[in-house]
PDB file of C-alpha atoms in Angstrom:
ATOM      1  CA  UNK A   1     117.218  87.174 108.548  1.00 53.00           C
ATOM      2  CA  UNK A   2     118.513  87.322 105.274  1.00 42.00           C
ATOM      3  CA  UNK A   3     122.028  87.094 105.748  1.00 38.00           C
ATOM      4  CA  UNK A   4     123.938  85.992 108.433  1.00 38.00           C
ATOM      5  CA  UNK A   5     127.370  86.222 106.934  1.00 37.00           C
ATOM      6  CA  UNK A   6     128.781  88.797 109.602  1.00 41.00           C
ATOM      7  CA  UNK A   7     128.034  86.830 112.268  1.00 46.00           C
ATOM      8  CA  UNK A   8     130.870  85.556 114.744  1.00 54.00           C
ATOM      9  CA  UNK A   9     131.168  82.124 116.057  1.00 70.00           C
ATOM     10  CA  UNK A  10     128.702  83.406 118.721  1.00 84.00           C
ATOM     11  CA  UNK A  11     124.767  82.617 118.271  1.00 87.00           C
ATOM     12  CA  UNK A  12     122.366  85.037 117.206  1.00 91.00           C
ATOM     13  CA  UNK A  13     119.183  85.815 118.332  1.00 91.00           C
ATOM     14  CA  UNK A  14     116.383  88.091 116.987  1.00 94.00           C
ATOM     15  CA  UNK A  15     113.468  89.377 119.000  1.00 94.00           C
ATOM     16  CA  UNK A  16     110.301  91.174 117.989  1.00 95.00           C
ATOM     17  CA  UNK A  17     108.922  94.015 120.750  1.00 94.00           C
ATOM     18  CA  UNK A  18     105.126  94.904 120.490  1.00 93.00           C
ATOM     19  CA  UNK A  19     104.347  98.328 121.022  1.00 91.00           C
ATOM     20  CA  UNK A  20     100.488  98.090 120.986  1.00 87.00           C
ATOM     21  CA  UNK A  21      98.851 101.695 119.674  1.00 82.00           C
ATOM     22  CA  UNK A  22     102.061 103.374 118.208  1.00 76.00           C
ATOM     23  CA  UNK A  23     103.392 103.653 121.647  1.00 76.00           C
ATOM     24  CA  UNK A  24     107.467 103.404 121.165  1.00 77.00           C
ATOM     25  CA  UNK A  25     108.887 105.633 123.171  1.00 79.00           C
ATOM     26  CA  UNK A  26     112.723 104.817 123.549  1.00 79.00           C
ATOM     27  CA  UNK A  27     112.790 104.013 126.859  1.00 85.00           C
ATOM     28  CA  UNK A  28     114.614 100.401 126.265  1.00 87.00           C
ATOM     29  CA  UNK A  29     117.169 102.429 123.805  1.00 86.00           C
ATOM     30  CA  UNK A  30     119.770 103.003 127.188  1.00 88.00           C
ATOM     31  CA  UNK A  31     119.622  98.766 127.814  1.00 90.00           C
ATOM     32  CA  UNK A  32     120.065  98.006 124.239  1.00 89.00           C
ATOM     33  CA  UNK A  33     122.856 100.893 124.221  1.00 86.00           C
ATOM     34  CA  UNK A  34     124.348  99.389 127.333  1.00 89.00           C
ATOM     35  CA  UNK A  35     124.570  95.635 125.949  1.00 90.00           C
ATOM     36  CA  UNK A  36     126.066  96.912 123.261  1.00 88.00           C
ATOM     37  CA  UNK A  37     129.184  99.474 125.264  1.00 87.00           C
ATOM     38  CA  UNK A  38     129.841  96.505 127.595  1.00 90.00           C
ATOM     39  CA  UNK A  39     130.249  93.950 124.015  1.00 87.00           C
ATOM     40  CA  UNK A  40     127.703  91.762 126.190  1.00 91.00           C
ATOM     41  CA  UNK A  41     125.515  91.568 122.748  1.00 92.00           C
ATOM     42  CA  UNK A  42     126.993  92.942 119.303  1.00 91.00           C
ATOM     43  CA  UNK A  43     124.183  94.773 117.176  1.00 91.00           C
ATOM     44  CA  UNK A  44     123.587  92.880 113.670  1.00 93.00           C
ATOM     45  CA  UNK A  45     120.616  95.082 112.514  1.00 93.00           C
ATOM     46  CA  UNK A  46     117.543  96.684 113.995  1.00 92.00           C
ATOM     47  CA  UNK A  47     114.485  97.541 112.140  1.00 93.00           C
ATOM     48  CA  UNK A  48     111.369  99.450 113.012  1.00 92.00           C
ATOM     49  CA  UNK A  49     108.351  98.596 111.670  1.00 94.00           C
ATOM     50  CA  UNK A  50     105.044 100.385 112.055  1.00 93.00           C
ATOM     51  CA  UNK A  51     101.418  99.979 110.699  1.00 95.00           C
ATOM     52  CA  UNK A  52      98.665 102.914 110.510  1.00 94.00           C
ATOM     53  CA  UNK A  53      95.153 102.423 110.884  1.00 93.00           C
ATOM     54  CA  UNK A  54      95.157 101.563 107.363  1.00 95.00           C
ATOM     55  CA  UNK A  55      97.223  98.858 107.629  1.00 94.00           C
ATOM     56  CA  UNK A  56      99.711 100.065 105.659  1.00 95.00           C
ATOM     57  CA  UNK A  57     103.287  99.411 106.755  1.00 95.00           C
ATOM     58  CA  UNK A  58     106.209 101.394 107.225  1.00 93.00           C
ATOM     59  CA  UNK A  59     109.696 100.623 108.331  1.00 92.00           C
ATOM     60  CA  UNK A  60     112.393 102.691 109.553  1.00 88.00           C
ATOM     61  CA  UNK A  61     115.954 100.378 109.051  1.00 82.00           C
ATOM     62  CA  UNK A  62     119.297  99.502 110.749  1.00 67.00           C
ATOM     63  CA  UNK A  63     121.082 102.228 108.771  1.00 66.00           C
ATOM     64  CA  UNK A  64     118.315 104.790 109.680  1.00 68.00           C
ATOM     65  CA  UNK A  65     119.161 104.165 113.436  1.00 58.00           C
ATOM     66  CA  UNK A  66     122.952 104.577 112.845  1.00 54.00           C
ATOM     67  CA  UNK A  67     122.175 108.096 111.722  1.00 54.00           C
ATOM     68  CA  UNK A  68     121.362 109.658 114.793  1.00 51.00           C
ATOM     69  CA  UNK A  69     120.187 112.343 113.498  1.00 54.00           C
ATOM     70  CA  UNK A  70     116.110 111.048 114.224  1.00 57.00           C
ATOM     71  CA  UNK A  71     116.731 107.597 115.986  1.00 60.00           C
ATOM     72  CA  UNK A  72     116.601 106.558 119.879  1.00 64.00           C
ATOM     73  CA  UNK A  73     119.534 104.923 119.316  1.00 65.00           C
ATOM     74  CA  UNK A  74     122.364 107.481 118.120  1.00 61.00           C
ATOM     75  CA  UNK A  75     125.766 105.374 120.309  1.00 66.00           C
ATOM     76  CA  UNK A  76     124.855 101.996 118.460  1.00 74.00           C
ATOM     77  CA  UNK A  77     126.744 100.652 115.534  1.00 83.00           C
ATOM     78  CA  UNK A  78     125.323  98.214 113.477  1.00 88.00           C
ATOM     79  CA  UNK A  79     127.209  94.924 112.622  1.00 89.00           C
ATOM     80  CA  UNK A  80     125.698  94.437 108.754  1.00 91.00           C
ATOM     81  CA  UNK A  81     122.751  96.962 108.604  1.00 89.00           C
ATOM     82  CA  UNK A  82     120.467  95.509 106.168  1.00 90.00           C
ATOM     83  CA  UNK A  83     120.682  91.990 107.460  1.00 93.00           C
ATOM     84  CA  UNK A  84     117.287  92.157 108.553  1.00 94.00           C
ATOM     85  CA  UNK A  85     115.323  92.433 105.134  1.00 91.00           C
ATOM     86  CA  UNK A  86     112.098  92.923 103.254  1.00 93.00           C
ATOM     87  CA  UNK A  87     110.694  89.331 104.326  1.00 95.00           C
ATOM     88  CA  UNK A  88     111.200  90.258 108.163  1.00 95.00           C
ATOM     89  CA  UNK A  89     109.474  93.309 107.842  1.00 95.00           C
ATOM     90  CA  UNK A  90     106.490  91.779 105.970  1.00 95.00           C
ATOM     91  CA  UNK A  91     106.220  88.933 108.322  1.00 96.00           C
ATOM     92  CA  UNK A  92     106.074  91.397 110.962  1.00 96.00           C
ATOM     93  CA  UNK A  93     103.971  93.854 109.512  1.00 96.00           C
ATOM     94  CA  UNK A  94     101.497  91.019 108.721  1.00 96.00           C
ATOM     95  CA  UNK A  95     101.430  90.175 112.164  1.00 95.00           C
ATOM     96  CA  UNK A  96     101.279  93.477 113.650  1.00 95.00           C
ATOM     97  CA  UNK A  97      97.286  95.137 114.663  1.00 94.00           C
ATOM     98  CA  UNK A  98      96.625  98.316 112.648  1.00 95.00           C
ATOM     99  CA  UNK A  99      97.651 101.370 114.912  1.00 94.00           C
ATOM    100  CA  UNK A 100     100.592  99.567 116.684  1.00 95.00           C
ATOM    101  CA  UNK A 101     104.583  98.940 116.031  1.00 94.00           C
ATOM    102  CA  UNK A 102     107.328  96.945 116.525  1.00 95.00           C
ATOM    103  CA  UNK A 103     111.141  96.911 116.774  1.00 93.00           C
ATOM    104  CA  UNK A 104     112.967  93.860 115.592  1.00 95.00           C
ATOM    105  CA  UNK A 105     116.390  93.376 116.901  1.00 94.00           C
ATOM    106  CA  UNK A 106     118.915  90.632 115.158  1.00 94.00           C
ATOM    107  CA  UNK A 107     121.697  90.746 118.014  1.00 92.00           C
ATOM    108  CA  UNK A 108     124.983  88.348 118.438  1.00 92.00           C
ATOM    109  CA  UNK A 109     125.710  86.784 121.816  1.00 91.00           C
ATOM    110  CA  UNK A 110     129.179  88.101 122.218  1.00 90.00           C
ATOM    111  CA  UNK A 111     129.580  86.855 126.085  1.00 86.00           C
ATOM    112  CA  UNK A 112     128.693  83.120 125.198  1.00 87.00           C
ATOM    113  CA  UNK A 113     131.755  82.879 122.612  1.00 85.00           C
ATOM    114  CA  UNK A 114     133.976  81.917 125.564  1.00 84.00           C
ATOM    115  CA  UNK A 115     131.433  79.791 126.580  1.00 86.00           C
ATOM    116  CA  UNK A 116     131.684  77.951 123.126  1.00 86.00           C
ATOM    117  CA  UNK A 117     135.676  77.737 122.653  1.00 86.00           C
ATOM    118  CA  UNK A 118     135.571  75.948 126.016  1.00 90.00           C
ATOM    119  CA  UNK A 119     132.879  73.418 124.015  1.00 90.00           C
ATOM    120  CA  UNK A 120     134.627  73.251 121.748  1.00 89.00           C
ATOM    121  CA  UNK A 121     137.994  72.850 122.779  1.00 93.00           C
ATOM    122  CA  UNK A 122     136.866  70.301 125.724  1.00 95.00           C
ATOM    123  CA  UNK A 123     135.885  68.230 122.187  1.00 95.00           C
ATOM    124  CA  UNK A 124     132.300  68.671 123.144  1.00 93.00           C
ATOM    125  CA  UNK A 125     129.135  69.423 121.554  1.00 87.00           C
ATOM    126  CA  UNK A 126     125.877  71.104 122.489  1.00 82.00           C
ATOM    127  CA  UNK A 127     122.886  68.894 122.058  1.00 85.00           C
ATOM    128  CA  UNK A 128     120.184  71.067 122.689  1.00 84.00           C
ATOM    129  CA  UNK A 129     119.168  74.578 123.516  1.00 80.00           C
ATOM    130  CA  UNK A 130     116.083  75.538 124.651  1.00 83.00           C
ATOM    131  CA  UNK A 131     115.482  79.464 125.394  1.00 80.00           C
ATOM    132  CA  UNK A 132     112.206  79.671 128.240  1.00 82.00           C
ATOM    133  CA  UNK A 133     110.791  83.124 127.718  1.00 83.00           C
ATOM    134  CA  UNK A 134     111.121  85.240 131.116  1.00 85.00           C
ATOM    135  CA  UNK A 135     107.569  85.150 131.753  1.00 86.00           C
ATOM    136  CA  UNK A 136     107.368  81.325 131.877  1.00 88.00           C
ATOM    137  CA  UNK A 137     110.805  81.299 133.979  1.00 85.00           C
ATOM    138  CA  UNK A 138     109.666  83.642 136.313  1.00 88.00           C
ATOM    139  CA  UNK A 139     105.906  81.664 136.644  1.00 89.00           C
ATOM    140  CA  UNK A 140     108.292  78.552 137.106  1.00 86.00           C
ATOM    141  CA  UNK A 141     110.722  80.055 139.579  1.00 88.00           C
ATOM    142  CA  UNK A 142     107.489  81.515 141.612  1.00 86.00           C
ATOM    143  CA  UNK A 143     105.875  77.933 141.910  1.00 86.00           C
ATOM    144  CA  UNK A 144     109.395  76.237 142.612  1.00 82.00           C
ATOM    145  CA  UNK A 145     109.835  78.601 145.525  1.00 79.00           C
ATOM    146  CA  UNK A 146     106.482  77.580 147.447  1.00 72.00           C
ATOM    147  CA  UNK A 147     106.905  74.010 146.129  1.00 68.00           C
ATOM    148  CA  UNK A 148     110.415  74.700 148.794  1.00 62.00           C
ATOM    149  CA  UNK A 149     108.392  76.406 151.320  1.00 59.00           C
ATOM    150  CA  UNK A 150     106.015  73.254 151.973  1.00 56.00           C
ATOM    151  CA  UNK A 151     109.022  70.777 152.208  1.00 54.00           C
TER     152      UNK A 151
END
């Protein structure tokens, strides 16, 4: 991300979503909208990236989606639109397989600022954070349950 300035005093996270063949097709745009109306998450910058068969890449950008006018997500605004720059979209068009697309999200944990004036205020520190994608936590959930079962 190229600048963070902006930012609260809550972590931010960015995610990359796939979309293999070109196949966005909004349907996460009411979640991401939702995060955002209940201040669960606060919006830094989204981009869009796509590439053709070609392999050329294309990007549609934060202030592109705060339009509305052509964008899934017309309710969202955008903390610093532009935070997300030329280098993300190149590493992610680099990644991405000709014919598919991807929507990178830079979004601020608004709920866990609470979480870290209580940290900080109890003089404490956090160590270490470790995020376990949901795939992994659910495969590790699933084999804790009939790990329970056989006890």
């Amino acid at each position: 991300m190229t600048n963070t300035a902006a930012a609260g005093s809550s972590p931010i996270d960015i995610i990359v979503i796939g979309f293999e063949g070109n196949q966005f097709n909004g349907a996460i745009a009411p979640e991401i909208a939702r995060l955002h109306d209940t201040q669960t998450v606060r919006l830094v910058d989204m981009v869009f990236v796509r590439k053709d068969a070609d392999g050329a890449v294309t990007s549609m950008t934060g202030s592109d989606f705060e339009d509305g006018t052509s964008s899934p997500f017309p309710e969202v605004t955008l903390l610093q639109p532009g935070a997300l720059g030329i280098d993300d979209v190149a590493e992610v068009g680099d990644d991405l397989a000709p014919e598919s697309s991807a929507l990178i999200i830079a979004f601020e944990n608004t709920w866990a600022g609470a979480f870290i004036s209580a940290v900080r205020d109890s003089q404490g520190e956090v160590l270490r954070f470790t995020r376990v994608p949901s795939d992994l936590a659910q495969t590790t959930l699933d084999q804790s349950a009939g790990s329970a079962d056989t006890h």
